[in-house]
Tab-separated table of C-alpha atoms in Angstrom:
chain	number	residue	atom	x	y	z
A	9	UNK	CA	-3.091	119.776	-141.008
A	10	UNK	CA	-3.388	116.358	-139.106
A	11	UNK	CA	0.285	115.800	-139.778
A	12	UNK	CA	1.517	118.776	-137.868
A	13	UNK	CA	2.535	118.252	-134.021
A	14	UNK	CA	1.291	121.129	-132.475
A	15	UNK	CA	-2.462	120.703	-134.598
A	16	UNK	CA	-2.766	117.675	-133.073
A	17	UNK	CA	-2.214	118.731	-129.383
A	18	UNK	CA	-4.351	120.959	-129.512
A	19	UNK	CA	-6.759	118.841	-131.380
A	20	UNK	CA	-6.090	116.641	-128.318
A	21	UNK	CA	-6.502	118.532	-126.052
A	22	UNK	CA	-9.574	120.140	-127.464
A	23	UNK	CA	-11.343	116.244	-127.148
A	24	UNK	CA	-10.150	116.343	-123.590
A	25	UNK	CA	-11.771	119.442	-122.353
A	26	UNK	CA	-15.290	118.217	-124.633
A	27	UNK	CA	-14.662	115.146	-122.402
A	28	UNK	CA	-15.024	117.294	-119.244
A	29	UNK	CA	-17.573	119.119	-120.563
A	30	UNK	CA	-19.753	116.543	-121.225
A	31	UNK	CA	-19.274	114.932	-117.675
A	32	UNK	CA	-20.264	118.222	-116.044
A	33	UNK	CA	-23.022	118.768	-118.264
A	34	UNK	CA	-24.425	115.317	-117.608
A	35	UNK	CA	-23.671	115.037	-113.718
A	36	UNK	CA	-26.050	118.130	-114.065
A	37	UNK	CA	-28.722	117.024	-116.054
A	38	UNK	CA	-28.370	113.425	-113.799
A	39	UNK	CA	-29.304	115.979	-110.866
A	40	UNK	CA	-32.764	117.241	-111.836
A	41	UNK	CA	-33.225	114.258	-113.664
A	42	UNK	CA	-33.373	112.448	-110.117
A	43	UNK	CA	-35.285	114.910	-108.807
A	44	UNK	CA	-38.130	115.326	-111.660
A	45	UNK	CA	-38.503	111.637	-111.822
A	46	UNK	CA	-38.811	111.207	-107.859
A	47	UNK	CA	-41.620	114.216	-108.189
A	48	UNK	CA	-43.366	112.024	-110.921
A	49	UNK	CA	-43.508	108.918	-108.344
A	50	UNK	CA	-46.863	108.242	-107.291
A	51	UNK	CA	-45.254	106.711	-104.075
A	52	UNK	CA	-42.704	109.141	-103.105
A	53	UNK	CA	-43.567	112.070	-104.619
A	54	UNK	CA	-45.853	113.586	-102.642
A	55	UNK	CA	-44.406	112.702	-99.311
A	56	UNK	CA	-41.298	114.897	-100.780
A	57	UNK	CA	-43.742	117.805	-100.979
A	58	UNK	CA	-44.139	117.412	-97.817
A	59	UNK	CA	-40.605	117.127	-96.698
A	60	UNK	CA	-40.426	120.870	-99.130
A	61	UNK	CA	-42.655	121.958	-96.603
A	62	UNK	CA	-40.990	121.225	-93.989
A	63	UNK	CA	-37.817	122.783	-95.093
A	64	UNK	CA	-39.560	125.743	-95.820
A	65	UNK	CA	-40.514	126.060	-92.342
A	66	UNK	CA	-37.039	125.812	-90.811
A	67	UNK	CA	-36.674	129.117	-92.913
A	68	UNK	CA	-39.527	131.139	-91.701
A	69	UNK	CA	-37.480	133.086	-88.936
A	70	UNK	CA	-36.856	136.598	-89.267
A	71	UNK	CA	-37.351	137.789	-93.000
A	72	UNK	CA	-35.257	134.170	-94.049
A	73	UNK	CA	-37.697	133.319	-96.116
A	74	UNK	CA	-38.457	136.902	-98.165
A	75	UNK	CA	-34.849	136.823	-99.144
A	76	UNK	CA	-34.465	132.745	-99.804
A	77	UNK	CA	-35.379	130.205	-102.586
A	78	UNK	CA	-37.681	127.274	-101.022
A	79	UNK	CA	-35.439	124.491	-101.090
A	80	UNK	CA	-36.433	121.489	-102.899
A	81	UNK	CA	-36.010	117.986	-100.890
A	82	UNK	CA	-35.206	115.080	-103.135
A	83	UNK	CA	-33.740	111.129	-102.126
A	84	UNK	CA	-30.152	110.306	-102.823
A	85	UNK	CA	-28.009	107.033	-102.172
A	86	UNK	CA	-25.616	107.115	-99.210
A	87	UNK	CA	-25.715	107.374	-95.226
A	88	UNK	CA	-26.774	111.173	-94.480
A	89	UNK	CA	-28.297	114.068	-95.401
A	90	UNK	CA	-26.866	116.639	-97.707
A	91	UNK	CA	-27.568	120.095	-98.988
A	92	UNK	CA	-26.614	121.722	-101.866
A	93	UNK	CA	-27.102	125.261	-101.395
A	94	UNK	CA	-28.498	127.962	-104.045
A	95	UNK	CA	-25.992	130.132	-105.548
A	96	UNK	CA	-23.573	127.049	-105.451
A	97	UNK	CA	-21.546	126.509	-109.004
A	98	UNK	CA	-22.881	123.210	-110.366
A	99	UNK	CA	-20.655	123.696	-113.326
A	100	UNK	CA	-18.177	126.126	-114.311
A	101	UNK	CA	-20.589	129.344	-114.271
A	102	UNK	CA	-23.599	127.847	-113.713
A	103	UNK	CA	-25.253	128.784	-110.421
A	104	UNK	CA	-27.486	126.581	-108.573
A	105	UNK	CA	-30.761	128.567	-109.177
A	106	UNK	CA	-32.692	126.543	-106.402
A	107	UNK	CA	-31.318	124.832	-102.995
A	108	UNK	CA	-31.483	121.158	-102.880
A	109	UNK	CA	-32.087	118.765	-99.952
A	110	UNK	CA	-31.009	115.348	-100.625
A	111	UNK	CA	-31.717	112.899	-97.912
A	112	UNK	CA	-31.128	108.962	-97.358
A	113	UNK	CA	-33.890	106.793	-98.939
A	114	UNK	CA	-33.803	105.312	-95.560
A	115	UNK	CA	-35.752	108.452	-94.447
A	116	UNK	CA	-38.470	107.574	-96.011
A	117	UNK	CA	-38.879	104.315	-94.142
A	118	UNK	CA	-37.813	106.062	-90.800
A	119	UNK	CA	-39.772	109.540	-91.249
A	120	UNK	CA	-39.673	110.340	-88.024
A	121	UNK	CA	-35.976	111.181	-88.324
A	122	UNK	CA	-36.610	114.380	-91.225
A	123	UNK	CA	-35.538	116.319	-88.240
A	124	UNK	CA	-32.443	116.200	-90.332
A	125	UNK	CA	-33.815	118.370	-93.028
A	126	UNK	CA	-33.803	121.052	-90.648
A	127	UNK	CA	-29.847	120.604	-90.031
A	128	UNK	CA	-29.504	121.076	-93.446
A	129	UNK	CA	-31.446	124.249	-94.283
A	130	UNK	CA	-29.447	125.543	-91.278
A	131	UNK	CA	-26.385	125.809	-93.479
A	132	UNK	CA	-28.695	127.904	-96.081
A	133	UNK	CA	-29.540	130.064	-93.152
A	134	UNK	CA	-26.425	130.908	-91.821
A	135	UNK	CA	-24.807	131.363	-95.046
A	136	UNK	CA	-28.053	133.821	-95.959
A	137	UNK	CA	-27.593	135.574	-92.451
A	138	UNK	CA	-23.628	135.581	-93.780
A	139	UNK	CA	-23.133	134.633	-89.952
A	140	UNK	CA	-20.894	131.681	-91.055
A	141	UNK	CA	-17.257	133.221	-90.627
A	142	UNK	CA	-18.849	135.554	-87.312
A	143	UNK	CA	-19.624	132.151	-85.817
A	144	UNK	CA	-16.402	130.569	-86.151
A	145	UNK	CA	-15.121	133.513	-84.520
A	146	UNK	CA	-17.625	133.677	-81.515
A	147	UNK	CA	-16.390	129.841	-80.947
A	148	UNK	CA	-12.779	130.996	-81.184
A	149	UNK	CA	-13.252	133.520	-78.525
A	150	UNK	CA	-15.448	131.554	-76.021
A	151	UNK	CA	-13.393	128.441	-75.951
A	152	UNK	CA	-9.963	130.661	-75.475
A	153	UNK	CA	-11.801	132.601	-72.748
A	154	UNK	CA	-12.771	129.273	-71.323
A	155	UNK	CA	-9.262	128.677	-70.846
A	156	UNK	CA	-8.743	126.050	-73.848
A	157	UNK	CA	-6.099	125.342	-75.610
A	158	UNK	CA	-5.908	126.984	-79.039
A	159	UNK	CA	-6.168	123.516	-81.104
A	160	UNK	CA	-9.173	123.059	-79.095
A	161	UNK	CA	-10.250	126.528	-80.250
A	162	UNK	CA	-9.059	126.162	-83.716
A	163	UNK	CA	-11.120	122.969	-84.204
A	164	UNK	CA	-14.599	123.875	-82.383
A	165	UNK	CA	-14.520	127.128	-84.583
A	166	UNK	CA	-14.037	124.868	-87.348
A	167	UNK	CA	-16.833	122.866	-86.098
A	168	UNK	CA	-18.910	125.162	-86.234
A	169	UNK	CA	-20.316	125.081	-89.563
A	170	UNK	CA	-21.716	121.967	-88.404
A	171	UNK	CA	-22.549	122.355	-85.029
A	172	UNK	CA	-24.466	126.134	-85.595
A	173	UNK	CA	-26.672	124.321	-88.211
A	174	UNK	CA	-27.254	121.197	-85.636
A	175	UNK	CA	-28.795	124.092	-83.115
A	176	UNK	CA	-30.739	125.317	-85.691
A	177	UNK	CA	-32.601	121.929	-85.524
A	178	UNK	CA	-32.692	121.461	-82.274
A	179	UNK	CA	-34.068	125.189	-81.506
A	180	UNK	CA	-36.777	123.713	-84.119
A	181	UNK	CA	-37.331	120.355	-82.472
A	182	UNK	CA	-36.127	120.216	-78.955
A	183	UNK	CA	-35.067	117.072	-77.372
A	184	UNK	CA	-36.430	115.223	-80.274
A	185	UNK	CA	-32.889	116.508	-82.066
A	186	UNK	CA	-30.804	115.084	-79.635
A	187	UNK	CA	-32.338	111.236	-79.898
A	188	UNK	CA	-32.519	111.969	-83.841
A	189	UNK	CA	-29.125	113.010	-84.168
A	190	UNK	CA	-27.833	109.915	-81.983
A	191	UNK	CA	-29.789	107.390	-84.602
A	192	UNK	CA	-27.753	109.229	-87.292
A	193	UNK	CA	-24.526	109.102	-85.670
A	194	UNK	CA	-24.600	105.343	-84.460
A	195	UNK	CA	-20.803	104.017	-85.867
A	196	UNK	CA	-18.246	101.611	-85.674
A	197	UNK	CA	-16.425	102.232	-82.577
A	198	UNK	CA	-13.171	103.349	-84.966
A	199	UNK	CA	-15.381	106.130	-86.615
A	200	UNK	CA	-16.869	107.625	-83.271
A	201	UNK	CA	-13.423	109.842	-82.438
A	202	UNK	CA	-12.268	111.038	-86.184
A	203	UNK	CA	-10.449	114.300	-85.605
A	204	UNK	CA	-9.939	116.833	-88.390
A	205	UNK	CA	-8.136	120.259	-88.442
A	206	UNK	CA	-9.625	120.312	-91.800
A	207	UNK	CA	-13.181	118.561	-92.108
A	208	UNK	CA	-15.883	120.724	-90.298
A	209	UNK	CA	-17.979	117.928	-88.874
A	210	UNK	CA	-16.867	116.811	-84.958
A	211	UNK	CA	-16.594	113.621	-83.926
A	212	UNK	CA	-20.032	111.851	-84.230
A	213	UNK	CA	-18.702	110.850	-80.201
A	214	UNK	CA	-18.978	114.751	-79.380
A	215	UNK	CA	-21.651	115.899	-81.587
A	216	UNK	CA	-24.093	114.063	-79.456
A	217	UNK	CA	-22.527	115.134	-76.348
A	218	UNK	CA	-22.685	118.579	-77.586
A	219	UNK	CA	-26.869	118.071	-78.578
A	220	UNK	CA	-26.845	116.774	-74.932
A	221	UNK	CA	-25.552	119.331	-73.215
A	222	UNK	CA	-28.346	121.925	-74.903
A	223	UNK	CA	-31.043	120.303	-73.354
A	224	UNK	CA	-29.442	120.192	-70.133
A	225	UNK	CA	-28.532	123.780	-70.245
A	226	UNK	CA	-32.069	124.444	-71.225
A	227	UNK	CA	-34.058	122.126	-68.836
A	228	UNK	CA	-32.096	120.652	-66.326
A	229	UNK	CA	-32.625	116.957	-65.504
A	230	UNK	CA	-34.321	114.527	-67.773
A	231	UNK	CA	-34.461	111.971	-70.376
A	232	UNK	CA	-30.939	113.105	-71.783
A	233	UNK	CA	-28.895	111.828	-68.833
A	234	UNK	CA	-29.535	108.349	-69.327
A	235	UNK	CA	-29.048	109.086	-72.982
A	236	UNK	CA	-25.453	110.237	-72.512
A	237	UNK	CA	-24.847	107.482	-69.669
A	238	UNK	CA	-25.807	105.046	-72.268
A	239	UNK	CA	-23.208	106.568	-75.036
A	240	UNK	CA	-20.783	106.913	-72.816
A	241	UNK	CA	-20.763	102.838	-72.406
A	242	UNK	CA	-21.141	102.067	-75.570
A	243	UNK	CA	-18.314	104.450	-76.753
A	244	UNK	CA	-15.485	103.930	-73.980
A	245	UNK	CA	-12.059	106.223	-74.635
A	246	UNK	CA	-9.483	103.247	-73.453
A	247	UNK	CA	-9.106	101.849	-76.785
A	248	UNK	CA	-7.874	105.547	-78.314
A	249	UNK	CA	-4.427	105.996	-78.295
A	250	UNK	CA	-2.746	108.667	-76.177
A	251	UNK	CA	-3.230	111.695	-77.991
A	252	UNK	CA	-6.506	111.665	-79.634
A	253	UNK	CA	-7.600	110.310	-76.065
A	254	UNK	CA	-6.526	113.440	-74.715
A	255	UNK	CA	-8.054	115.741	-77.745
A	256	UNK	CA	-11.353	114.382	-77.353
A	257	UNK	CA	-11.753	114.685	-73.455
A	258	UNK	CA	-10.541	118.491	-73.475
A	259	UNK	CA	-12.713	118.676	-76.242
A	260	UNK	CA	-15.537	117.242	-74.332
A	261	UNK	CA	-14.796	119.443	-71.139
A	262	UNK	CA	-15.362	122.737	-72.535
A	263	UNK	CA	-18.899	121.750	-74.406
A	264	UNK	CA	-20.543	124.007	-71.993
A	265	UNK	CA	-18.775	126.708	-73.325
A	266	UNK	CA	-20.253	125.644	-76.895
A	267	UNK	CA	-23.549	125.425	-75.705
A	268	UNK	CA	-23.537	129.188	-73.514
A	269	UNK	CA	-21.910	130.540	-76.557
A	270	UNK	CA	-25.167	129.560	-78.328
A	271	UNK	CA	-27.632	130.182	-76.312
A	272	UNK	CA	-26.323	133.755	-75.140
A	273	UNK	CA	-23.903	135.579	-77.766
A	274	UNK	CA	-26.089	138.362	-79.141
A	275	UNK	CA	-25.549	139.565	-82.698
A	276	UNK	CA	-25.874	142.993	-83.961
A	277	UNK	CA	-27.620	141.848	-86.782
A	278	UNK	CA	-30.214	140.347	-84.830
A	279	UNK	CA	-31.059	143.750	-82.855
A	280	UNK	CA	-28.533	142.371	-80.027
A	281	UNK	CA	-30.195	139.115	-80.060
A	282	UNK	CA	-29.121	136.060	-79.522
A	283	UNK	CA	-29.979	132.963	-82.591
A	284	UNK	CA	-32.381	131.814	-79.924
A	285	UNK	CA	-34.546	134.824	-80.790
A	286	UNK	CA	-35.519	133.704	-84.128
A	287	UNK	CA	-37.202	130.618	-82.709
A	288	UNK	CA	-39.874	130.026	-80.156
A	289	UNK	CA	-38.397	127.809	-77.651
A	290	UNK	CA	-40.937	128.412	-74.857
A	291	UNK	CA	-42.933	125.294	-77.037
A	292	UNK	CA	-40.314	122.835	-76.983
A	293	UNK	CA	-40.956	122.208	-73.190
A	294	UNK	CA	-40.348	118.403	-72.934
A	295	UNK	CA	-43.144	117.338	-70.953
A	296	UNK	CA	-45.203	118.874	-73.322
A	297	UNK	CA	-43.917	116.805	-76.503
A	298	UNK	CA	-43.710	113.685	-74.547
A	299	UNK	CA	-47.330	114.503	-73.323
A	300	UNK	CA	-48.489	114.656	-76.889
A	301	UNK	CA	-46.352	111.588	-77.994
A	302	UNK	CA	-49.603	109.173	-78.567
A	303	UNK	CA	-51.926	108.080	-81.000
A	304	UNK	CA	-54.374	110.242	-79.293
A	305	UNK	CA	-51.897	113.107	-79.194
A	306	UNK	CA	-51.749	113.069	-82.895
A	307	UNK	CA	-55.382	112.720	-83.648
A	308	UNK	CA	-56.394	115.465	-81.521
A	309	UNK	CA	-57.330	118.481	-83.088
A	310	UNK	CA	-55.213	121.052	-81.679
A	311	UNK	CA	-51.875	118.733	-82.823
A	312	UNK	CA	-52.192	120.215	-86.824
A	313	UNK	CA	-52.325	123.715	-85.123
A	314	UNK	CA	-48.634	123.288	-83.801
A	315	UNK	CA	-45.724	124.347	-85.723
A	316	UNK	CA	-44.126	121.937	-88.425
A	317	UNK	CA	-41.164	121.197	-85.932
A	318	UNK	CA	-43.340	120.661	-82.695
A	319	UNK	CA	-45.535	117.919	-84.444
A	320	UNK	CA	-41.996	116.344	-85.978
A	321	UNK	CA	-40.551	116.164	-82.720
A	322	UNK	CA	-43.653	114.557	-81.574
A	323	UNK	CA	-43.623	111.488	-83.723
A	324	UNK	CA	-39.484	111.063	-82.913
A	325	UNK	CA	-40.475	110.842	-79.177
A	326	UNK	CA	-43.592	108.342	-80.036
A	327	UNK	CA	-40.441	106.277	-81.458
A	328	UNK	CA	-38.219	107.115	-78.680
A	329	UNK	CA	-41.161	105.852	-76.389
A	330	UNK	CA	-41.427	102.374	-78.309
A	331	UNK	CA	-44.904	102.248	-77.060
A	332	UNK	CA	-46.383	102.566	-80.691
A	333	UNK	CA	-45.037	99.866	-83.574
A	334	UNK	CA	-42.750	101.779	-86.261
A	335	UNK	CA	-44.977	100.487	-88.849
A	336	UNK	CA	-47.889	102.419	-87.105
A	337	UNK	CA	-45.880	105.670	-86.695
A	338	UNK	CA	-44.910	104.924	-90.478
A	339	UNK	CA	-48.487	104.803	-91.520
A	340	UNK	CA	-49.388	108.352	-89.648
A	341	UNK	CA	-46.369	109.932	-91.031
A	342	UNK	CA	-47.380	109.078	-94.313
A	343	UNK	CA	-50.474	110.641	-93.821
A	344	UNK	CA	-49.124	113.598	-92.113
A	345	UNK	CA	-46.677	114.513	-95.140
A	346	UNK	CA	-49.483	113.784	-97.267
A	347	UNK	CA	-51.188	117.022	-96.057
A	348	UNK	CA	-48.405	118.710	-95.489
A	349	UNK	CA	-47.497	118.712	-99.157
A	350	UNK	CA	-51.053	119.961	-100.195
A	351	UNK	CA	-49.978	123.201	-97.962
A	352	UNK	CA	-49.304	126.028	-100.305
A	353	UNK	CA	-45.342	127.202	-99.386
């Protein structure tokens, strides 16, 4: 029947969709693939147990973890980290069974900057909590009570999905988020002020700000102002033009209301809680982690007794103190993952 028209359309067509098929099936296969073979690396593989371990920790709050997959950390080309979250379609009816974690290979030379694994089990969090839509809503309502305009509103409740999930980090790490977060969001000047009604991440200029502001709101004075004073000169506004100058300094002005909005809206769901509840903040004092922030604070005894994020925000700060050689805090982070992935999740 090759000879008749409509046979061979649909012949055609039938090649077309095998095509697609295929693609899927193989983009899939190229997916655990990576992972299996990165798990079978005597180099890599068991510092990635490690970082499984660590993402398993930014889910023990609240019964997270009785109703969530362990997510799976694995390395992926590119410039951040990304998450691919369980229940996901990774073909056409085909469910993610397990979430993934892919982050930079870069990480691996800069460990002390996995603090981003945390932002990404974040978005598993919220999405288990099904507090994703409520939050966009609380940041609707707190920036139009704050007197903003409503495309200021509009885009921080957009923002949200990415700015909730950077909180959940920093309510795991402390100030160590804030100086992590500003290594990953170091850009070309043209890239700092991006504004999007439809992209949920801020502007990499803000999203620091925003990181910034928590710790002030939490602690007062401290390392944090020279931090901002410094990003603030590197990143001036005069080059923007007109309008985006003017979106990004409203947007700027109401971060306060952001960061009170966090810190204070209580949830039903969380027995009129606020997110803060879930996490023990009381041990991210900042004199404490920059206390422990030495060779000798690592070593000592009590440091493998802390929680996963405490001793992760430790080894950021040692960096951030650039008293102890990278390739030193390289070599103890190594070791540190090493146990870590031993620990039974």
């Amino acid at each position: 029947e090759s000879n008749d028209p409509l046979i061979r359309r649909t012949f055609i067509n039938q090649l077309g969709e095998l095509e697609i098929t295929l693609t899927n099936a193989y983009n899939f296969y190229d997916t655990f693939m990576d992972i299996l073979t990165q798990r079978l690396s005597d180099e890599i593989g068991p510092m990635l147990k490690g970082c499984d371990v660590i993402a398993a920790h930014a889910l023990q709050r609240g019964n997270l973890s009785e109703i969530s997959v362990a997510p799976l950390v694995y390395c992926d080309r590119g410039f951040g980290a990304s998450t691919l979250r369980e229940g996901v379609s990774l073909t056409r009816n085909t469910p993610n069974p397990i979430p993934f974690i892919a982050i930079p290979y870069s990480r691996i030379n800069e460990k002390y900057n996995l603090i981003s694994i945390f932002h990404e089990v974040g978005h598993q969090a919220l999405v288990k909590l099904n507090m994703v839509s409520l939050w966009q809503q609380v940041f609707q309502e707190a920036l139009s009570k704050a007197g903003a305009s409503p495309l200021i509103s509009n885009l921080y409740a957009n923002w949200s999905k990415e700015i909730v999930p950077d909180f959940w980090a920093f309510c795991l790490s402390g100030m160590a988020q804030t100086c992590s977060i500003r290594d990953v969001l170091v850009l070309p000047s043209g890239m700092m002020f991006n504004v999007s009604t439809i992209q949920p991440h801020p502007p990499s200029y803000l999203r620091f700000l925003i990181s910034i502001d928590w710790c002030r709101q939490l602690w007062g004075k401290g390392d944090w102002d020279s931090w901002e004073d410094e990003w603030l000169q590197l990143y001036p506004l005069d080059n923007l033009d007109q309008t985006t100058q003017q979106i990004i300094k409203e947007a700027r002005q109401h971060i306060p209301s952001v960061g009170k909005a966090l810190l204070r809206t209580r949830f039903k769901k969380l027995d009129n809680k606020p997110l803060t509840t879930l996490f023990d903040l009381n041990t991210l004092s900042p004199s404490l982690l920059k206390k422990m922030a030495t060779i000798e604070g690592i070593n000592a005894p009590e440091f493998n007794k802390l929680p996963i994020g405490i001793q992760l925000a430790v080894f950021r700060l040692m960096r951030e103190k650039r008293t102890t050689k990278q390739a030193d805090i390289d070599k103890w982070m190594d070791k540190w993952l090493m146990q870590l992935g031993q620990k039974k999740l």
